[in-house]
CSV table of C-alpha atoms in Angstrom, one decimal:
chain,number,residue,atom,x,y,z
A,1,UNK,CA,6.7,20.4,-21.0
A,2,UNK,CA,8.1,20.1,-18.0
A,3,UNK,CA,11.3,17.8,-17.9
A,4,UNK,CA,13.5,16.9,-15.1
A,5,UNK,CA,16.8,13.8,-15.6
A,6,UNK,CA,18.5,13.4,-13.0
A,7,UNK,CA,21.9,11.8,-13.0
A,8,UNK,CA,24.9,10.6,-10.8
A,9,UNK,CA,23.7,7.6,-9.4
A,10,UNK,CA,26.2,4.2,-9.0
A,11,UNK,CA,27.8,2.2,-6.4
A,12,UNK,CA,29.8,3.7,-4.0
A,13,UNK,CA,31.2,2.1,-1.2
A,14,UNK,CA,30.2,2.7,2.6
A,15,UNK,CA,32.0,6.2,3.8
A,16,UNK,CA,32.2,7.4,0.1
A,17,UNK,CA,31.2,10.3,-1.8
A,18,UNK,CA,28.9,11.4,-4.6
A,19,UNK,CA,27.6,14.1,-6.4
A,20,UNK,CA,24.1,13.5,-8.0
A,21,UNK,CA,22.7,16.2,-10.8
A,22,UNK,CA,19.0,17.1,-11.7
A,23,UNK,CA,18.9,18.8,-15.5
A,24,UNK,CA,15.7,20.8,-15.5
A,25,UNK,CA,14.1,21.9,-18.8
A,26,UNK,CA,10.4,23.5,-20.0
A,27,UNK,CA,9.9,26.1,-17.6
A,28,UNK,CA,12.0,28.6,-15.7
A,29,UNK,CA,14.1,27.2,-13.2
A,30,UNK,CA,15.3,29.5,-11.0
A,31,UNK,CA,11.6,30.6,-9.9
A,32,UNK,CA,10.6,27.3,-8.5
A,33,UNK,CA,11.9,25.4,-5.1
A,34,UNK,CA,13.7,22.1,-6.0
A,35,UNK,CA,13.7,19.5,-3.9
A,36,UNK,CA,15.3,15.9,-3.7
A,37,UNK,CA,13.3,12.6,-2.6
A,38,UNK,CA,14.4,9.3,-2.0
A,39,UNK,CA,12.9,5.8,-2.0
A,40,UNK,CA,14.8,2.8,-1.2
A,41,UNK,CA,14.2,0.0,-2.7
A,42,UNK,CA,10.6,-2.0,-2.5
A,43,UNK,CA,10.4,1.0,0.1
A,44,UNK,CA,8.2,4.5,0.8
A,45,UNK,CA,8.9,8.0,0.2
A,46,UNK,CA,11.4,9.8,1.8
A,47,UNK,CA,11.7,14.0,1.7
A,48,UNK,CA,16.1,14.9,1.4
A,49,UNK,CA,16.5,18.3,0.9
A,50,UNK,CA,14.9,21.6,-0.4
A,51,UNK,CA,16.0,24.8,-1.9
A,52,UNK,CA,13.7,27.4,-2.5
A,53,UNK,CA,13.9,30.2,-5.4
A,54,UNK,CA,15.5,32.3,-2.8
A,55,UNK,CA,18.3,30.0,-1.9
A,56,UNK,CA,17.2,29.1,1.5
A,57,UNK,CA,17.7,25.2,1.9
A,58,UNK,CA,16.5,22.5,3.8
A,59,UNK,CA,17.2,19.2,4.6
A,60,UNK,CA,15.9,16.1,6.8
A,61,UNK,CA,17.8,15.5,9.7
A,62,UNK,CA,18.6,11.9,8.6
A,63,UNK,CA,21.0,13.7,5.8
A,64,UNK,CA,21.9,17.2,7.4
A,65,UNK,CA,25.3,17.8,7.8
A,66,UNK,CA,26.7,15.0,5.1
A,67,UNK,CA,24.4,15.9,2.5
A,68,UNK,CA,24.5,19.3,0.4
A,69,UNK,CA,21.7,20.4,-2.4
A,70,UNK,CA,22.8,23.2,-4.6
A,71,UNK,CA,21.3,24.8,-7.4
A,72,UNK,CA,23.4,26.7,-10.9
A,73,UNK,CA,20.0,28.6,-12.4
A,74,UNK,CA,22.5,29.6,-15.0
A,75,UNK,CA,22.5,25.8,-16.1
A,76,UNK,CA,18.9,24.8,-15.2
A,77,UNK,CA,20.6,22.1,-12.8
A,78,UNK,CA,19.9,21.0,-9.1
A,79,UNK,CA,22.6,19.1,-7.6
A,80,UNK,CA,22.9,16.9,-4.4
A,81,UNK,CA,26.6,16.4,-2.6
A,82,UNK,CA,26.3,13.1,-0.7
A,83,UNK,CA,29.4,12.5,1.9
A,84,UNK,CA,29.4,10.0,4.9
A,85,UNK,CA,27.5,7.5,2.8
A,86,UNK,CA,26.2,4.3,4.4
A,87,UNK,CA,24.1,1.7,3.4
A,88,UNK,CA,20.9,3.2,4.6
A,89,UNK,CA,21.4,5.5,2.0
A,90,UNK,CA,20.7,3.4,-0.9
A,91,UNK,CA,17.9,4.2,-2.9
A,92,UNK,CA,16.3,5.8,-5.8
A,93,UNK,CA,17.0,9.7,-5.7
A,94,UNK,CA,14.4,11.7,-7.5
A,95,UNK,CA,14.3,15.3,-8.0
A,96,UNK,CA,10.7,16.7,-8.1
A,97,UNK,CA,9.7,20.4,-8.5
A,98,UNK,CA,7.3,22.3,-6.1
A,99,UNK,CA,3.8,23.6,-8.5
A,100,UNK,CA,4.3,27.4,-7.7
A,101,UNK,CA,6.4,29.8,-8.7
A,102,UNK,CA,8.3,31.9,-6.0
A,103,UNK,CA,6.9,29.9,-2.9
A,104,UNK,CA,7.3,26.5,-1.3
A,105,UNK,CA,4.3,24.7,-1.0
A,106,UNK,CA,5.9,21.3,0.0
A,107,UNK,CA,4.2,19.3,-2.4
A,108,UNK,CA,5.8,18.2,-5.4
A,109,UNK,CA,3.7,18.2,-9.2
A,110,UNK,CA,7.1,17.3,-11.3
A,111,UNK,CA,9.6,14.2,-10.7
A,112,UNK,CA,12.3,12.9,-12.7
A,113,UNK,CA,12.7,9.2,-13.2
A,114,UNK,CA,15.3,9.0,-10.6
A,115,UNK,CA,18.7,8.1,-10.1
A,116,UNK,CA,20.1,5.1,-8.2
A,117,UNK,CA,22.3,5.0,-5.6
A,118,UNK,CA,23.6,2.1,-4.0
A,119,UNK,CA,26.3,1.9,-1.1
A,120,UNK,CA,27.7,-1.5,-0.6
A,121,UNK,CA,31.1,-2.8,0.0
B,1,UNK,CA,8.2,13.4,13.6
B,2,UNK,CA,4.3,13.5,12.6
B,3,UNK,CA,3.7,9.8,12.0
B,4,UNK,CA,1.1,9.4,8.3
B,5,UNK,CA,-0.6,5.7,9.0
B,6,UNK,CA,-2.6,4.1,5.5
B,7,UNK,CA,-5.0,2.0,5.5
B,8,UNK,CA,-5.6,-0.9,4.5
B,9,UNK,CA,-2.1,-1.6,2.8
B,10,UNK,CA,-3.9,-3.4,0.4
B,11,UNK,CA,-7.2,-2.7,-1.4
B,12,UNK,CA,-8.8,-4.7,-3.8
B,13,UNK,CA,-11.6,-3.5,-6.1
B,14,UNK,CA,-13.4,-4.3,-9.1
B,15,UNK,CA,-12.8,-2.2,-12.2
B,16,UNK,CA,-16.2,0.5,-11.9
B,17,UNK,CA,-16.2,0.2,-8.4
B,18,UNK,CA,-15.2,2.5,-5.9
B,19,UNK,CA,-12.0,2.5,-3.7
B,20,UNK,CA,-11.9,4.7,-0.4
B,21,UNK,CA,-8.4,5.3,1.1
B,22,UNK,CA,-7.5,6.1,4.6
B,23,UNK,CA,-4.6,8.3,5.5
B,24,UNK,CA,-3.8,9.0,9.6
B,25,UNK,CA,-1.8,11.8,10.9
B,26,UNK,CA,-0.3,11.6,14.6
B,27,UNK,CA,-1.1,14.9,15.3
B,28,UNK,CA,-3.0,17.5,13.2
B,29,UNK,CA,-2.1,18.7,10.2
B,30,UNK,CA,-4.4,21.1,9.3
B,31,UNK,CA,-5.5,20.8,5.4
B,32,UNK,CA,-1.9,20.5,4.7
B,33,UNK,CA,-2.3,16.7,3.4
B,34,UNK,CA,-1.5,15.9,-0.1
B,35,UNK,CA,-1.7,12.3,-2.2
B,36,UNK,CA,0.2,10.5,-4.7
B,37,UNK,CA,-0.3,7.9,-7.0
B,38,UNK,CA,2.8,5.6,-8.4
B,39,UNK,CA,2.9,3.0,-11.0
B,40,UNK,CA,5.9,0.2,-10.7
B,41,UNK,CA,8.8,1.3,-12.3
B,42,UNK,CA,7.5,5.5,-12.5
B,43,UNK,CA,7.8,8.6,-10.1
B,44,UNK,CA,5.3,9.5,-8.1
B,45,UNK,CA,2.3,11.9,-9.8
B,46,UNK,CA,0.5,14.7,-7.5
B,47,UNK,CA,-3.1,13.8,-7.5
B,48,UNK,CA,-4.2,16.2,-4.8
B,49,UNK,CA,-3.0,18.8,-2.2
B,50,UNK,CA,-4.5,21.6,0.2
B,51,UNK,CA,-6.3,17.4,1.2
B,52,UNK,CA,-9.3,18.6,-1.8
B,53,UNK,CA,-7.7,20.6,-4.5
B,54,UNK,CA,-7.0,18.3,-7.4
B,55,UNK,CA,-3.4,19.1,-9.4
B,56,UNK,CA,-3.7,20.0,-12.6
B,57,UNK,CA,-5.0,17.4,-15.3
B,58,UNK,CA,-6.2,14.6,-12.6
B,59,UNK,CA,-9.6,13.3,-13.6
B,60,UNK,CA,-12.4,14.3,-11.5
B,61,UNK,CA,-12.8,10.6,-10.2
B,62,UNK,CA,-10.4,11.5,-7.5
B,63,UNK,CA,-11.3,13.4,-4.7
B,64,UNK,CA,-9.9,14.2,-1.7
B,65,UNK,CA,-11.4,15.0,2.1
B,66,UNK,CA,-10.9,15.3,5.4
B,67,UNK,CA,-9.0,18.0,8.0
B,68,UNK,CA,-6.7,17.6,11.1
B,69,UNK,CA,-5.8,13.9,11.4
B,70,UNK,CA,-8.4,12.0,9.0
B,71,UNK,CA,-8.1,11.9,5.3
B,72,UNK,CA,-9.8,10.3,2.5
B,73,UNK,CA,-8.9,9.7,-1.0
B,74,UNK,CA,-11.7,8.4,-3.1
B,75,UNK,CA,-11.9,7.2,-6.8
B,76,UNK,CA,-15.5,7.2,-7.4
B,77,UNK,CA,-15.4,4.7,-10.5
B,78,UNK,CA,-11.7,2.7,-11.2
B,79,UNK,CA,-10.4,2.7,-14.2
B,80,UNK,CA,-7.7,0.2,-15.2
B,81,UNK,CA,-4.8,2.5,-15.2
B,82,UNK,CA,-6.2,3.7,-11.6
B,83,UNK,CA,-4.5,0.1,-10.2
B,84,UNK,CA,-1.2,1.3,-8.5
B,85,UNK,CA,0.2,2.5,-4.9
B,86,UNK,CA,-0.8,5.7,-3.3
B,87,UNK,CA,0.6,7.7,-0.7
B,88,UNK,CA,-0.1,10.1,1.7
B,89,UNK,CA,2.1,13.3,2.6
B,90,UNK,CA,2.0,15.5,5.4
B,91,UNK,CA,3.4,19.0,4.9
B,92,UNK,CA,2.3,20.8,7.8
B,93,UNK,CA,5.3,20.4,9.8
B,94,UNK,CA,7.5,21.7,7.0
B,95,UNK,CA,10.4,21.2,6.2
B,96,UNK,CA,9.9,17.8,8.1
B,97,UNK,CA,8.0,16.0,5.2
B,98,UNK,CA,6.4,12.8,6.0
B,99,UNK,CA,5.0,9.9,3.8
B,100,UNK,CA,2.7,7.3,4.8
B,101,UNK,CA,3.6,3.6,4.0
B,102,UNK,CA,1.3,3.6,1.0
B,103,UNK,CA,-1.9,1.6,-0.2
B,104,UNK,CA,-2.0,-1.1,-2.7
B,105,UNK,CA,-5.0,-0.7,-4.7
B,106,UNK,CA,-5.3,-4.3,-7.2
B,107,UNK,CA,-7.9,-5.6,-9.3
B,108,UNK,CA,-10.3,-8.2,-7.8
């Protein structure tokens, strides 16, 4: 079945970096969009950042330009660069996997159980 | 930004009973509405997308309607593991995403 674990999370402080993972398993990675999702805490839902099968990413504009998703299909792993942190940032970081194969449909049937990330001083 | 609005925040309902869930969009957004369901302490689970299409293995006590700016999520008889949050997303205006602020549904 599908699996997704995502890893990375800790405290960093304000203006630091970190590098959050996604291990995917139980279905063939590199034909599927992956996308991170963030929900801080006591919080709603919050779309990051998207790359498709293809490559093409996305992100939202409250991350673009400190944030960076990647993917290594070789490995079955998404990854998320977070620079620039600030405390707005803190939250639970799930990776979640779009239902189709070779499309983006923007909706998300798979999630991990998150990783947390939380930016204080 | 297309701006999801839920309604009411909190809903409380009998086990058996029905609940009916509101979701709001700013502006339309076509059929391109989908709804969540999350459980303290779990991710998210896809209940329904395309605002009627149920994902795969949801029960048919949850369906979805509505088009444009007005959506409905209905569980036609709750069940106790039915009590959690649920959310409304708006995909219409890919890639900018947008949630609603969720519903509480509890047990009278």
């Amino acid at each position: 079945q599908v699996q997704l674990v995502e890893s990375g999370g800790t405290l960093v402080k304000p203006g630091g970096s970190l590098r959050l993972s996604c291990a995917a398993s139980g279905f063939s990675f590199s034909d599927y969009s992956m996308t991170w999702l963030r929900q801080a805490p006591g919080k709603g839902l919050e779309w990051v950042s998207c790359v498709t099968s293809g490559g093409t990413t996305y992100y939202a504009d409250s991350v673009r330009g400190r944030f960076t998703i990647s993917r290594d299909n070789a490995k079955s792993s998404l990854y998320l660069q977070m620079n620039s942190l600030g405390a707005e940032d803190t939250a639970l970081y799930y990776c979640a996997r779009d239902p189709f194969e070779y499309s983006s449909s923007w909706v998300f049937d798979s999630w991990g159980q998150g990783t947390l990330v939380t930016v204080s001083s | 930004e297309i701006v999801m609005t839920q309604s009411p925040a909190t809903l409380s309902v009998s086990p058996g009973e029905r609940a009916t869930l509101s979701c709001r969009a700013s502006q339309s957004v076509n059929y391109n509405l989908a709804w969540y369901q999350q459980k303290p302490g779990q991710a998210p689970r896809l209940l329904i997308y395309y605002a009627s299409t149920r994902a795969t293995g949801i029960p048919g006590r949850f369906s979805g309607s509505g088009f444009g700016t007005e959506f409905t999520l209905t569980i036609s008889s709750l069940q106790s593991e039915d009590f959690a949050l649920y959310y409304c997303q708006q995909y219409n205006d890919w890639p900018r995403l947008t949630f609603g602020g969720g519903t509480k549904v509890e047990i009278k």
